[in-house]
Short mmCIF file of N, CA and C in Angstrom, two decimals:
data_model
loop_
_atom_site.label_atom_id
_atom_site.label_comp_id
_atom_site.label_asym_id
_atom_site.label_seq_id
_atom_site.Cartn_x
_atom_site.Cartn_y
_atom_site.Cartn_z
N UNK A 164 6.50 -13.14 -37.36
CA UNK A 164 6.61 -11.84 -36.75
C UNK A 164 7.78 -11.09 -37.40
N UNK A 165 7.52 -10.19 -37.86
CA UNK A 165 8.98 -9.04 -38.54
C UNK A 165 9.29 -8.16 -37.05
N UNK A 166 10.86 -7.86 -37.64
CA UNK A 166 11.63 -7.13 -36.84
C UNK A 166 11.18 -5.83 -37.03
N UNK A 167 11.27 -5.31 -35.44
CA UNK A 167 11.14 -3.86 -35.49
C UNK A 167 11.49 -3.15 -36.74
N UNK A 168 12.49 -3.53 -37.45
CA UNK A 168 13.31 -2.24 -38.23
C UNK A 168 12.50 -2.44 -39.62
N UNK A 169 11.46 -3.56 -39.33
CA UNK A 169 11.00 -3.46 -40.41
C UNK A 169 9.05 -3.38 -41.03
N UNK A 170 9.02 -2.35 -40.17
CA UNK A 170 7.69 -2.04 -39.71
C UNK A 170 7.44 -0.82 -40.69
N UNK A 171 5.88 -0.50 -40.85
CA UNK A 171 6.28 0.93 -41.73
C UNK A 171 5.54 1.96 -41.19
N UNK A 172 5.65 3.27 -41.52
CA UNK A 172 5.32 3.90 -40.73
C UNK A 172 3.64 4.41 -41.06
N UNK A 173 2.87 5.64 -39.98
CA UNK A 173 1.58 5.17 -39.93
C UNK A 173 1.29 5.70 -41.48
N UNK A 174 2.01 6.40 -42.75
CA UNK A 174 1.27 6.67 -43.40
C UNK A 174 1.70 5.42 -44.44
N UNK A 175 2.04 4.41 -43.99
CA UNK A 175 1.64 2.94 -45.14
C UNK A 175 4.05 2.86 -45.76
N UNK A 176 4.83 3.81 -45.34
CA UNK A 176 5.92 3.79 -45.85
C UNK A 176 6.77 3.30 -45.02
N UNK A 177 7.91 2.96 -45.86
CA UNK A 177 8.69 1.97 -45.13
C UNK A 177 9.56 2.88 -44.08
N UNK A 178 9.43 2.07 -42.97
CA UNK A 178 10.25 2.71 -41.75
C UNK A 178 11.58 3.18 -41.97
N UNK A 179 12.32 4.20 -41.59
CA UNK A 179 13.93 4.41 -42.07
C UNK A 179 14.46 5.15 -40.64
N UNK A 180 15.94 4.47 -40.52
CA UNK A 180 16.65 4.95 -39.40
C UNK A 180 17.42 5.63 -39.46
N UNK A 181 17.79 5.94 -40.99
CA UNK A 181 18.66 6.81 -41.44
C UNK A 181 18.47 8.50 -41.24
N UNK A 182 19.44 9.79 -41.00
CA UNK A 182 18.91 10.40 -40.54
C UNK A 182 19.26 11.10 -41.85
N UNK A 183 18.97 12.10 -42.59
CA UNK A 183 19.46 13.24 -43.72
C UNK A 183 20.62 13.47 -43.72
N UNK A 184 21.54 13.73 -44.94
CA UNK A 184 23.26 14.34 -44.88
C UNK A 184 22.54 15.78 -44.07
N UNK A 185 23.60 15.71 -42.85
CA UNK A 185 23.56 17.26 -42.12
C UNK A 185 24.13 18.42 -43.73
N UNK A 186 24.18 18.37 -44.45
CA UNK A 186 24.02 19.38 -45.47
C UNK A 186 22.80 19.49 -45.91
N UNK A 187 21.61 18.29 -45.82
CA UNK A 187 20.57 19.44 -46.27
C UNK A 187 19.50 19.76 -44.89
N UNK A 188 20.07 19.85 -43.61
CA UNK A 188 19.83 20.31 -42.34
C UNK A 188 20.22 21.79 -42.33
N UNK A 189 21.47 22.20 -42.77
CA UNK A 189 21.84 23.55 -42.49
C UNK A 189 22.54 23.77 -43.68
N UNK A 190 22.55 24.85 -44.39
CA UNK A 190 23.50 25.48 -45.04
C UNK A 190 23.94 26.75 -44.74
N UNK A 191 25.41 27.05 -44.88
CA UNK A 191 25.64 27.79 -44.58
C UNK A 191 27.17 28.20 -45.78
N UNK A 192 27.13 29.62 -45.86
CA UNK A 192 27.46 30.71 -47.15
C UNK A 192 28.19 31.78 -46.83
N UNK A 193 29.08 32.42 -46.64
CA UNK A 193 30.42 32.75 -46.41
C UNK A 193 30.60 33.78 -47.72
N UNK A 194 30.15 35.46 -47.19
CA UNK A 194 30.26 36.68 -48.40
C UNK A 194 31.47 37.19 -47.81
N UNK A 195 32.23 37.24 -48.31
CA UNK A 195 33.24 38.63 -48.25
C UNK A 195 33.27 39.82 -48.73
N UNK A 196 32.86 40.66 -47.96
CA UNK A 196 32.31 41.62 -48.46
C UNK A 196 33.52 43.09 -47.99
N UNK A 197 33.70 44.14 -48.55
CA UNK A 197 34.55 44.72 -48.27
C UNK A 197 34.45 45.64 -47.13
N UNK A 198 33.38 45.34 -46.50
CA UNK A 198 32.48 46.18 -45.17
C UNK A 198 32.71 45.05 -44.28
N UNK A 199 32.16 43.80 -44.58
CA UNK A 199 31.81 43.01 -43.26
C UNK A 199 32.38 41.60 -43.81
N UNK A 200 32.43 40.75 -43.39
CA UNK A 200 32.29 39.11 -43.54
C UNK A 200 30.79 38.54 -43.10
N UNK A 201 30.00 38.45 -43.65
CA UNK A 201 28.52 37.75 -43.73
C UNK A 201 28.40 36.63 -43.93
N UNK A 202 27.92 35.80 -42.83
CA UNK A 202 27.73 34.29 -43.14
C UNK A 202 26.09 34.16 -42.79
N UNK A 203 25.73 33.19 -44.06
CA UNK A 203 24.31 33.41 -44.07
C UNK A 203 24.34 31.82 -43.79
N UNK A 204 23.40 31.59 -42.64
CA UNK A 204 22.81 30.35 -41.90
C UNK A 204 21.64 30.15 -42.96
N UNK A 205 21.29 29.02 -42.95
CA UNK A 205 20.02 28.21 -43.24
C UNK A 205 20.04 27.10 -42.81
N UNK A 206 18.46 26.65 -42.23
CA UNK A 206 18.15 25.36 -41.80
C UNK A 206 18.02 25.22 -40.00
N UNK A 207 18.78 23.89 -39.88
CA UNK A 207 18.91 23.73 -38.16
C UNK A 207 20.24 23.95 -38.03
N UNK A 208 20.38 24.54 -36.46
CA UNK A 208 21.21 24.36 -35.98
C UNK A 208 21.32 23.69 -34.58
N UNK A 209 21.65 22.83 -34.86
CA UNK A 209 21.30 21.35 -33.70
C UNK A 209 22.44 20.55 -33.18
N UNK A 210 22.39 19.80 -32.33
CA UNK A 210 23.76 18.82 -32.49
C UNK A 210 24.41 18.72 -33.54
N UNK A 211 23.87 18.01 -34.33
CA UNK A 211 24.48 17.71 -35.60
C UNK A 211 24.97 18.71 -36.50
N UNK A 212 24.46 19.69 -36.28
CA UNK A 212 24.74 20.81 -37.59
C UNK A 212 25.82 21.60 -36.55
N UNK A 213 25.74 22.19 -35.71
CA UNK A 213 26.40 23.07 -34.77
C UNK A 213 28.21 23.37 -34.76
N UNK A 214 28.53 22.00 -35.45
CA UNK A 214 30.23 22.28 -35.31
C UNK A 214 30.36 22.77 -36.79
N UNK A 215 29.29 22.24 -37.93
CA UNK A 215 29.76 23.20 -39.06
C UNK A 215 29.89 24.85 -38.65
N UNK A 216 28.32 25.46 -38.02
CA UNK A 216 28.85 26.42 -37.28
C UNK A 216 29.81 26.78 -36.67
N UNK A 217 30.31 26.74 -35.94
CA UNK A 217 31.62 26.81 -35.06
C UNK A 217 32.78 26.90 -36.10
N UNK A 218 32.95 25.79 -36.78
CA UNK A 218 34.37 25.80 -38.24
C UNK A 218 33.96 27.26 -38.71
N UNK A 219 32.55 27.33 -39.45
CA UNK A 219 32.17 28.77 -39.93
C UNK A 219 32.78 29.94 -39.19
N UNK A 220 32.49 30.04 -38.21
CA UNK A 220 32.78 31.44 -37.34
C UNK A 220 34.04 31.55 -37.43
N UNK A 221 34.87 30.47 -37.03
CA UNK A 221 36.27 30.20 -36.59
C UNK A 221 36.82 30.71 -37.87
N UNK A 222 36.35 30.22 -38.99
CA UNK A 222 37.11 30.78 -40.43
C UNK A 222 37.20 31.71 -40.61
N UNK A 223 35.60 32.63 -40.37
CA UNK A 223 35.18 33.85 -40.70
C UNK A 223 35.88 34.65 -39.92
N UNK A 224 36.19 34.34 -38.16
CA UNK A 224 37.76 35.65 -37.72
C UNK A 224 38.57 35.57 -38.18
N UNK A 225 39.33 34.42 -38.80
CA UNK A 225 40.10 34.33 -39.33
C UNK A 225 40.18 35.52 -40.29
N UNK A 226 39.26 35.89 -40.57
CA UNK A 226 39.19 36.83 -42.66
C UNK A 226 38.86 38.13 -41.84
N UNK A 227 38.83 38.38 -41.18
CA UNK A 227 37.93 39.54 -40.78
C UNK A 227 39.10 41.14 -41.31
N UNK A 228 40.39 41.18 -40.62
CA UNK A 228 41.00 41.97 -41.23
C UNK A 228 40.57 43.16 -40.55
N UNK A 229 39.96 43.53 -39.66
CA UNK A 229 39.25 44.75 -39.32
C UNK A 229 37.59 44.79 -39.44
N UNK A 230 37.43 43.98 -40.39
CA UNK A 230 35.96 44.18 -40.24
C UNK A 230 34.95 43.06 -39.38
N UNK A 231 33.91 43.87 -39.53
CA UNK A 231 33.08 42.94 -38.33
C UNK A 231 32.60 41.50 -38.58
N UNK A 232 32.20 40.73 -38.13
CA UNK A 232 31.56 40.07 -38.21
C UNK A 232 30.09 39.35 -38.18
N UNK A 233 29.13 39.33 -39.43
CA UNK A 233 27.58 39.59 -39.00
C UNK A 233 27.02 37.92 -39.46
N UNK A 234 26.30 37.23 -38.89
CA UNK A 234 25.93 35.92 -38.87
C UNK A 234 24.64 36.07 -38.96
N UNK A 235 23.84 35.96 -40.35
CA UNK A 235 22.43 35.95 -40.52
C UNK A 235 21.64 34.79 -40.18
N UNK A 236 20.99 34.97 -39.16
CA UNK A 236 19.91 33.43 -38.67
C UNK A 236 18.05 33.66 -39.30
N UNK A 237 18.31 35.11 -39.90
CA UNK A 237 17.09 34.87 -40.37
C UNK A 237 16.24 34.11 -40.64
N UNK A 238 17.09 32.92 -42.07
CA UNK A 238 16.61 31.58 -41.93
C UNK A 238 16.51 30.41 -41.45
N UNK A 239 16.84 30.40 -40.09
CA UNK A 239 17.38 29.27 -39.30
C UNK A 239 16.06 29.13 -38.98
N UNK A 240 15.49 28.01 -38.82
CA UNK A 240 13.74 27.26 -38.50
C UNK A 240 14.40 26.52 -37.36
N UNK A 241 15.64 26.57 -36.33
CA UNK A 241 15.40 25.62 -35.13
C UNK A 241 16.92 26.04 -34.79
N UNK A 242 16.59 26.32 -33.85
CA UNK A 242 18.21 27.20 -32.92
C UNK A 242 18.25 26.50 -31.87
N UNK A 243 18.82 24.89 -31.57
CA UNK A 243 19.26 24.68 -30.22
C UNK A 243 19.81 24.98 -29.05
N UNK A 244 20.19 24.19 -28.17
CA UNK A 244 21.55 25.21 -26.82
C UNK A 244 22.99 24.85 -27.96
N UNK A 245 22.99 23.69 -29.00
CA UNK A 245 24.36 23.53 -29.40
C UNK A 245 24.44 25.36 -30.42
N UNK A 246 23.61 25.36 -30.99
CA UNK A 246 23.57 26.66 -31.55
C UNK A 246 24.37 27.65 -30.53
N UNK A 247 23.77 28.00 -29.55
CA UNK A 247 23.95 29.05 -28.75
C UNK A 247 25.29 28.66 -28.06
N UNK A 248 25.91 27.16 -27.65
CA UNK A 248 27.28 27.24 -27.38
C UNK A 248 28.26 27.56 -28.52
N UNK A 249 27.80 27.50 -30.19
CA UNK A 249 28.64 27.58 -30.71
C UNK A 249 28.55 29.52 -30.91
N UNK A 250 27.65 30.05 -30.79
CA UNK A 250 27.63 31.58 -30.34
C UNK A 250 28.77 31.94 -29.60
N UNK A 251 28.33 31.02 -28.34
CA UNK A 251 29.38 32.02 -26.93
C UNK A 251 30.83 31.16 -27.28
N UNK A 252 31.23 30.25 -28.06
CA UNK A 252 32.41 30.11 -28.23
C UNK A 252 32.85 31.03 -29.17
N UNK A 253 31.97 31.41 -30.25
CA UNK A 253 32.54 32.60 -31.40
C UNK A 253 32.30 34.02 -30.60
N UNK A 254 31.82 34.15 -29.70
CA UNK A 254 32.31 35.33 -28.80
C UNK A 254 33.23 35.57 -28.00
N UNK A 255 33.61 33.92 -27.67
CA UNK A 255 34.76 34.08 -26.74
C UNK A 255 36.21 34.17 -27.51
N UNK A 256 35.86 33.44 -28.71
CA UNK A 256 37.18 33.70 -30.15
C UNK A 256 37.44 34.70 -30.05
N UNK A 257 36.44 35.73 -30.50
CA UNK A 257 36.23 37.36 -31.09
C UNK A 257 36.74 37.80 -30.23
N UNK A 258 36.68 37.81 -28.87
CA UNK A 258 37.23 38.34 -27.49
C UNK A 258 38.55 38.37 -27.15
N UNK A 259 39.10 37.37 -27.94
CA UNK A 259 40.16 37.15 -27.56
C UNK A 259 41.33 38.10 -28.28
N UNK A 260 40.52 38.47 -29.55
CA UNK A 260 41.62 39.07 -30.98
C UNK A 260 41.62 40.20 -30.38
N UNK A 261 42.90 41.16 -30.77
CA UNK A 261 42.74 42.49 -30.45
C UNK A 261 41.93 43.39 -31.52
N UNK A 262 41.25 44.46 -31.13
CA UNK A 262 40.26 44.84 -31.56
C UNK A 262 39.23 44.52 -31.35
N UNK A 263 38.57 43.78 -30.14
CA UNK A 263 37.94 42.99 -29.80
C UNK A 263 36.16 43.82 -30.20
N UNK A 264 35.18 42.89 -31.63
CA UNK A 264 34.46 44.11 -31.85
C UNK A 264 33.27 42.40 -31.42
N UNK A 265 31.97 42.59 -30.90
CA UNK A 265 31.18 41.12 -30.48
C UNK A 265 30.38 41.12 -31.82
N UNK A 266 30.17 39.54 -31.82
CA UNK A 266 29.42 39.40 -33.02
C UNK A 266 28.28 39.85 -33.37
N UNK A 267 27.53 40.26 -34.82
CA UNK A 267 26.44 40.64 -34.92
C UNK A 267 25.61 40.00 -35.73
N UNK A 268 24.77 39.63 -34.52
CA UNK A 268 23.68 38.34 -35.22
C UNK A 268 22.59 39.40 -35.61
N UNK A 269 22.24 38.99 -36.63
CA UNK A 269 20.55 39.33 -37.70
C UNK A 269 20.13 38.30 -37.25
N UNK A 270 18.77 38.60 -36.74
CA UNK A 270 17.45 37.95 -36.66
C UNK A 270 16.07 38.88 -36.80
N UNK A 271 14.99 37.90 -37.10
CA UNK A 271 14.09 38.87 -37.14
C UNK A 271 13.39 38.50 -35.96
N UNK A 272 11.93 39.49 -35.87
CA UNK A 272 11.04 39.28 -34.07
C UNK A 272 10.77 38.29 -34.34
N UNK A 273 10.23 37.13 -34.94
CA UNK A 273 9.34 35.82 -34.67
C UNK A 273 9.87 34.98 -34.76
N UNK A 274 11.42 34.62 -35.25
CA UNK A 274 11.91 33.41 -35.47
C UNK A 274 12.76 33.11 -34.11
N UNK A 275 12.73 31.44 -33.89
CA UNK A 275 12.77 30.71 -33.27
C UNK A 275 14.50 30.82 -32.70
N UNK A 276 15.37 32.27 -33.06
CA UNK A 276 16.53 31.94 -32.85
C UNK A 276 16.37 33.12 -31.39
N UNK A 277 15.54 33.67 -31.97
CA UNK A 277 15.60 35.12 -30.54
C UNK A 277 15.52 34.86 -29.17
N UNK A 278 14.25 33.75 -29.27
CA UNK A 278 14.00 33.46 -27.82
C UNK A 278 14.62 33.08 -27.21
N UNK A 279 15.52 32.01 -27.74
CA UNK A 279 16.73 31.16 -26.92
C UNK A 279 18.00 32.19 -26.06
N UNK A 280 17.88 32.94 -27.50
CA UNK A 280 19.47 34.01 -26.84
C UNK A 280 18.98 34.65 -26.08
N UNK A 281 17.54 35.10 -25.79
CA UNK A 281 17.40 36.40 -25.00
C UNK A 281 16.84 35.66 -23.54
N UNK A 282 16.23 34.35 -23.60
CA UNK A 282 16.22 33.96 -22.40
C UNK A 282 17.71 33.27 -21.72
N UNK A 283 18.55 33.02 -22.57
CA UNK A 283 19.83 32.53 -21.68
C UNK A 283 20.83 33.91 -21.31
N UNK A 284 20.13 35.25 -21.84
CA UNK A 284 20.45 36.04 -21.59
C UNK A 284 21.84 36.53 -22.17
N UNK A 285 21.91 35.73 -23.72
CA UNK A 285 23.28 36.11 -24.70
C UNK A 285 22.72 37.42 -25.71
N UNK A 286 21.83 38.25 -25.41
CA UNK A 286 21.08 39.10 -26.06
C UNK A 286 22.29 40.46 -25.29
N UNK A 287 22.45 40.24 -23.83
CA UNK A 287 23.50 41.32 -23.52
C UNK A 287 25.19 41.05 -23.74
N UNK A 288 25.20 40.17 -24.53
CA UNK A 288 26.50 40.09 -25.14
C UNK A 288 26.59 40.37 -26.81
N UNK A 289 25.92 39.57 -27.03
CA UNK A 289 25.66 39.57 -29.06
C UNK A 289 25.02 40.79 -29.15
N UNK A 290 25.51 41.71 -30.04
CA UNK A 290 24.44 42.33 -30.91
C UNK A 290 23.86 42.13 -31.97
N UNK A 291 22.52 42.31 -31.77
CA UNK A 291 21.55 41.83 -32.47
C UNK A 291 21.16 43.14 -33.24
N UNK A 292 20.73 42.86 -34.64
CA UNK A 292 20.45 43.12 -35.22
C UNK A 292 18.45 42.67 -36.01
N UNK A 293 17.85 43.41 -36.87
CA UNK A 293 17.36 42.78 -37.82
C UNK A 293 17.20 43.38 -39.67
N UNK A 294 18.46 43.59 -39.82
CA UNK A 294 18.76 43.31 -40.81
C UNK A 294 20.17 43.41 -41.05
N UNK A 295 20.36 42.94 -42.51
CA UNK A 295 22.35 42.25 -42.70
C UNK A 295 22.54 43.92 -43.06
N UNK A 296 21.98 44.68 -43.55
CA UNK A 296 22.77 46.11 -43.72
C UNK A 296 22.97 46.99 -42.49
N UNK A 297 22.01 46.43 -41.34
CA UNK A 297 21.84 47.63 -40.12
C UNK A 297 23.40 46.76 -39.29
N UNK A 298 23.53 45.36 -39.30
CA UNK A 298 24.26 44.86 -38.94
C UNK A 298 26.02 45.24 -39.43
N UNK A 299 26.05 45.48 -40.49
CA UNK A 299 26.79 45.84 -41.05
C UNK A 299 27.53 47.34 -40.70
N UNK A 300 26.27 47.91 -41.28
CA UNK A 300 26.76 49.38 -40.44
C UNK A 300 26.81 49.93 -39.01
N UNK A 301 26.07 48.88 -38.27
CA UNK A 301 26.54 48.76 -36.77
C UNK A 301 25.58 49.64 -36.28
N UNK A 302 24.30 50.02 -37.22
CA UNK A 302 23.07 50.68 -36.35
C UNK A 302 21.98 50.08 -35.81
N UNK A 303 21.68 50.21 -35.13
CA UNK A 303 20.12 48.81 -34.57
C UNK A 303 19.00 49.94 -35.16
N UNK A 304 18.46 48.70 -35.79
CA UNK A 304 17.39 48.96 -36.74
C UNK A 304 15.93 49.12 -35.40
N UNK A 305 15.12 50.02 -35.52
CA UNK A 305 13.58 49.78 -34.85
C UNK A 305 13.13 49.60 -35.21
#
């Protein structure tokens, strides 16, 4: 009889418990731009990925200098609750600085990051955006 760990899986390959480097789960990209600070998300943002988030944001007030702050989730394919606590902690950062301006998340209508914020009801705190230039210039796009 073989051990569980060494069973394979149903398409004939060997079983693995190992999970992916959380770098190729999320990436995330840090523009300085002379308008805004833009950090462009990709991937998940999940347990595992969520405190790179959080370091991200935390850096990005750091730089801000006056300007805003816009966090593109366009490409994010899976927005957890750790996602969305590391949101309301980078809102509660932002809140705290004087000049207090709230973050502006880009998303577009179908991806999987909208629903979460707008049913926990962080849609009346974040402004949302869908795109990094409307975000930027601080107009909501229709």
């Amino acid at each position: 009889m073989k051990p569980a760990g060494d069973e394979l899986t149903p398409d004939g390959g060997e079983a693995t418990t190992a999970h992916p480097p959380v770098e190729q789960l999320i990436g995330l990209r840090r523009e300085d731009r002379p308008d805004a600070v833009v950090v462009h998300v990709t991937g998940a943002v999940d347990g595992l990925t969520a405190t790179r988030l959080r370091t991200v944001i935390a850096t990005a007030l750091d730089r801000l200098d006056g300007r805003p702050l816009v966090l593109d989730l366009t490409e994010v394919g899976f927005f957890g609750s750790s996602g969305l606590r590391a949101l309301a902690e980078g809102t509660e950062q932002a809140a705290a600085r004087p000049g207090f301006e709230p973050l502006r998340i880009v998303v577009d209508h179908n991806r999987p990051v909208l629903r979460p914020i707008e049913l926990t009801g962080y849609d009346a705190v974040l402004a949302l955006y869908h795109d990094v230039d409307a975000a930027v210039a601080g107009t909501v796009a229709e």
